[in-house]
Amino acid sequence: MAGWTLAPGYQHLAADFGSLDAVFALQGERLTSDPLSEVVRA
């Protein structure tokens, strides 16, 4: 997946989820982690 668009109801989250770069730059408390996924509480 090279990218995505947010549904109209989620445009207020564009700063955090509007691009792949933004998603991978999220920082916060790591809740879980495994080789395929990571859950972070911002």
PDB file of N, CA and C in Angstrom:
ATOM      1  N   MET A   1       0.863  -1.170   0.000  1.00  0.00           N
ATOM      2  CA  MET A   1       0.000   0.000   0.000  1.00  0.00           C
ATOM      3  C   MET A   1       0.907   1.230   0.000  1.00  0.00           C
ATOM      4  N   ALA A   2       0.734   2.094  -0.957  1.00  0.00           N
ATOM      5  CA  ALA A   2       1.566   3.291  -1.063  1.00  0.00           C
ATOM      6  C   ALA A   2       0.950   4.492  -0.369  1.00  0.00           C
ATOM      7  N   GLY A   3      -0.315   4.433  -0.035  1.00  0.00           N
ATOM      8  CA  GLY A   3      -0.964   5.559   0.617  1.00  0.00           C
ATOM      9  C   GLY A   3      -2.457   5.321   0.731  1.00  0.00           C
ATOM     10  N   TRP A   4      -3.163   6.301   1.236  1.00  0.00           N
ATOM     11  CA  TRP A   4      -4.605   6.188   1.387  1.00  0.00           C
ATOM     12  C   TRP A   4      -5.201   7.569   1.539  1.00  0.00           C
ATOM     13  N   THR A   5      -6.509   7.618   1.556  1.00  0.00           N
ATOM     14  CA  THR A   5      -7.216   8.871   1.824  1.00  0.00           C
ATOM     15  C   THR A   5      -8.142   8.642   3.003  1.00  0.00           C
ATOM     16  N   LEU A   6      -8.367   9.689   3.761  1.00  0.00           N
ATOM     17  CA  LEU A   6      -9.269   9.598   4.902  1.00  0.00           C
ATOM     18  C   LEU A   6     -10.698   9.849   4.451  1.00  0.00           C
ATOM     19  N   ALA A   7     -11.627   9.126   5.030  1.00  0.00           N
ATOM     20  CA  ALA A   7     -13.044   9.373   4.774  1.00  0.00           C
ATOM     21  C   ALA A   7     -13.390  10.772   5.288  1.00  0.00           C
ATOM     22  N   PRO A   8     -14.381  11.419   4.694  1.00  0.00           N
ATOM     23  CA  PRO A   8     -14.718  12.794   5.083  1.00  0.00           C
ATOM     24  C   PRO A   8     -14.920  12.994   6.583  1.00  0.00           C
ATOM     25  N   GLY A   9     -15.464  12.050   7.272  1.00  0.00           N
ATOM     26  CA  GLY A   9     -15.707  12.190   8.702  1.00  0.00           C
ATOM     27  C   GLY A   9     -14.451  12.144   9.561  1.00  0.00           C
ATOM     28  N   TYR A  10     -13.312  11.822   8.946  1.00  0.00           N
ATOM     29  CA  TYR A  10     -12.060  11.694   9.692  1.00  0.00           C
ATOM     30  C   TYR A  10     -11.027  12.746   9.308  1.00  0.00           C
ATOM     31  N   GLN A  11     -11.425  13.746   8.554  1.00  0.00           N
ATOM     32  CA  GLN A  11     -10.477  14.767   8.110  1.00  0.00           C
ATOM     33  C   GLN A  11      -9.820  15.503   9.276  1.00  0.00           C
ATOM     34  N   HIS A  12     -10.489  15.570  10.416  1.00  0.00           N
ATOM     35  CA  HIS A  12      -9.887  16.239  11.575  1.00  0.00           C
ATOM     36  C   HIS A  12      -8.673  15.474  12.110  1.00  0.00           C
ATOM     37  N   LEU A  13      -8.467  14.247  11.670  1.00  0.00           N
ATOM     38  CA  LEU A  13      -7.322  13.442  12.093  1.00  0.00           C
ATOM     39  C   LEU A  13      -6.187  13.450  11.069  1.00  0.00           C
ATOM     40  N   ALA A  14      -6.292  14.293  10.055  1.00  0.00           N
ATOM     41  CA  ALA A  14      -5.326  14.292   8.958  1.00  0.00           C
ATOM     42  C   ALA A  14      -3.898  14.567   9.420  1.00  0.00           C
ATOM     43  N   ALA A  15      -3.703  15.366  10.456  1.00  0.00           N
ATOM     44  CA  ALA A  15      -2.341  15.659  10.918  1.00  0.00           C
ATOM     45  C   ALA A  15      -1.626  14.387  11.374  1.00  0.00           C
ATOM     46  N   ASP A  16      -2.346  13.455  11.989  1.00  0.00           N
ATOM     47  CA  ASP A  16      -1.741  12.215  12.486  1.00  0.00           C
ATOM     48  C   ASP A  16      -1.856  11.050  11.512  1.00  0.00           C
ATOM     49  N   PHE A  17      -2.917  11.018  10.699  1.00  0.00           N
ATOM     50  CA  PHE A  17      -3.176   9.848   9.867  1.00  0.00           C
ATOM     51  C   PHE A  17      -3.334  10.158   8.382  1.00  0.00           C
ATOM     52  N   GLY A  18      -2.966  11.342   7.951  1.00  0.00           N
ATOM     53  CA  GLY A  18      -3.174  11.756   6.566  1.00  0.00           C
ATOM     54  C   GLY A  18      -2.163  11.232   5.573  1.00  0.00           C
ATOM     55  N   SER A  19      -1.038  10.700   6.050  1.00  0.00           N
ATOM     56  CA  SER A  19      -0.018  10.167   5.147  1.00  0.00           C
ATOM     57  C   SER A  19       0.752   9.058   5.858  1.00  0.00           C
ATOM     58  N   LEU A  20       1.448   8.249   5.071  1.00  0.00           N
ATOM     59  CA  LEU A  20       2.271   7.198   5.670  1.00  0.00           C
ATOM     60  C   LEU A  20       3.369   7.790   6.545  1.00  0.00           C
ATOM     61  N   ASP A  21       3.981   8.878   6.097  1.00  0.00           N
ATOM     62  CA  ASP A  21       5.023   9.516   6.907  1.00  0.00           C
ATOM     63  C   ASP A  21       4.479   9.955   8.259  1.00  0.00           C
ATOM     64  N   ALA A  22       3.280  10.521   8.273  1.00  0.00           N
ATOM     65  CA  ALA A  22       2.681  10.977   9.530  1.00  0.00           C
ATOM     66  C   ALA A  22       2.394   9.799  10.458  1.00  0.00           C
ATOM     67  N   VAL A  23       1.878   8.719   9.911  1.00  0.00           N
ATOM     68  CA  VAL A  23       1.560   7.543  10.731  1.00  0.00           C
ATOM     69  C   VAL A  23       2.828   6.965  11.355  1.00  0.00           C
ATOM     70  N   PHE A  24       3.888   6.825  10.560  1.00  0.00           N
ATOM     71  CA  PHE A  24       5.111   6.224  11.081  1.00  0.00           C
ATOM     72  C   PHE A  24       5.886   7.164  11.992  1.00  0.00           C
ATOM     73  N   ALA A  25       5.523   8.437  12.026  1.00  0.00           N
ATOM     74  CA  ALA A  25       6.176   9.394  12.917  1.00  0.00           C
ATOM     75  C   ALA A  25       5.458   9.524  14.262  1.00  0.00           C
ATOM     76  N   LEU A  26       4.310   8.857  14.423  1.00  0.00           N
ATOM     77  CA  LEU A  26       3.569   8.949  15.679  1.00  0.00           C
ATOM     78  C   LEU A  26       4.435   8.488  16.845  1.00  0.00           C
ATOM     79  N   GLN A  27       4.329   9.191  17.951  1.00  0.00           N
ATOM     80  CA  GLN A  27       5.075   8.860  19.156  1.00  0.00           C
ATOM     81  C   GLN A  27       4.082   8.745  20.307  1.00  0.00           C
ATOM     82  N   GLY A  28       4.387   7.912  21.263  1.00  0.00           N
ATOM     83  CA  GLY A  28       3.527   7.770  22.431  1.00  0.00           C
ATOM     84  C   GLY A  28       3.929   6.550  23.232  1.00  0.00           C
ATOM     85  N   GLU A  29       3.056   6.148  24.127  1.00  0.00           N
ATOM     86  CA  GLU A  29       3.305   4.991  24.982  1.00  0.00           C
ATOM     87  C   GLU A  29       3.077   3.712  24.185  1.00  0.00           C
ATOM     88  N   ARG A  30       4.078   2.866  24.112  1.00  0.00           N
ATOM     89  CA  ARG A  30       3.943   1.594  23.404  1.00  0.00           C
ATOM     90  C   ARG A  30       3.109   0.648  24.257  1.00  0.00           C
ATOM     91  N   LEU A  31       1.978   0.201  23.720  1.00  0.00           N
ATOM     92  CA  LEU A  31       1.097  -0.722  24.444  1.00  0.00           C
ATOM     93  C   LEU A  31       1.418  -2.166  24.109  1.00  0.00           C
ATOM     94  N   THR A  32       1.624  -2.460  22.832  1.00  0.00           N
ATOM     95  CA  THR A  32       1.980  -3.806  22.399  1.00  0.00           C
ATOM     96  C   THR A  32       2.905  -3.699  21.203  1.00  0.00           C
ATOM     97  N   SER A  33       3.607  -4.773  20.955  1.00  0.00           N
ATOM     98  CA  SER A  33       4.487  -4.809  19.792  1.00  0.00           C
ATOM     99  C   SER A  33       4.733  -6.260  19.422  1.00  0.00           C
ATOM    100  N   ASP A  34       4.725  -6.536  18.140  1.00  0.00           N
ATOM    101  CA  ASP A  34       5.098  -7.840  17.633  1.00  0.00           C
ATOM    102  C   ASP A  34       5.715  -7.617  16.253  1.00  0.00           C
ATOM    103  N   PRO A  35       6.200  -8.655  15.593  1.00  0.00           N
ATOM    104  CA  PRO A  35       6.870  -8.449  14.306  1.00  0.00           C
ATOM    105  C   PRO A  35       5.991  -7.812  13.218  1.00  0.00           C
ATOM    106  N   LEU A  36       4.668  -7.900  13.343  1.00  0.00           N
ATOM    107  CA  LEU A  36       3.781  -7.380  12.303  1.00  0.00           C
ATOM    108  C   LEU A  36       3.071  -6.086  12.656  1.00  0.00           C
ATOM    109  N   SER A  37       3.010  -5.736  13.935  1.00  0.00           N
ATOM    110  CA  SER A  37       2.252  -4.539  14.299  1.00  0.00           C
ATOM    111  C   SER A  37       2.770  -3.945  15.601  1.00  0.00           C
ATOM    112  N   GLU A  38       2.404  -2.693  15.811  1.00  0.00           N
ATOM    113  CA  GLU A  38       2.758  -1.991  17.037  1.00  0.00           C
ATOM    114  C   GLU A  38       1.574  -1.107  17.400  1.00  0.00           C
ATOM    115  N   VAL A  39       1.176  -1.104  18.662  1.00  0.00           N
ATOM    116  CA  VAL A  39       0.072  -0.270  19.127  1.00  0.00           C
ATOM    117  C   VAL A  39       0.647   0.781  20.060  1.00  0.00           C
ATOM    118  N   VAL A  40       0.361   2.055  19.738  1.00  0.00           N
ATOM    119  CA  VAL A  40       0.890   3.177  20.506  1.00  0.00           C
ATOM    120  C   VAL A  40      -0.266   4.045  20.963  1.00  0.00           C
ATOM    121  N   ARG A  41      -0.252   4.419  22.241  1.00  0.00           N
ATOM    122  CA  ARG A  41      -1.247   5.359  22.758  1.00  0.00           C
ATOM    123  C   ARG A  41      -0.613   6.746  22.698  1.00  0.00           C
ATOM    124  N   ALA A  42      -1.221   7.621  21.920  1.00  0.00           N
ATOM    125  CA  ALA A  42      -0.658   8.969  21.746  1.00  0.00           C
ATOM    126  C   ALA A  42      -1.084   9.880  22.867  1.00  0.00           C
TER     127      ALA A  42
END
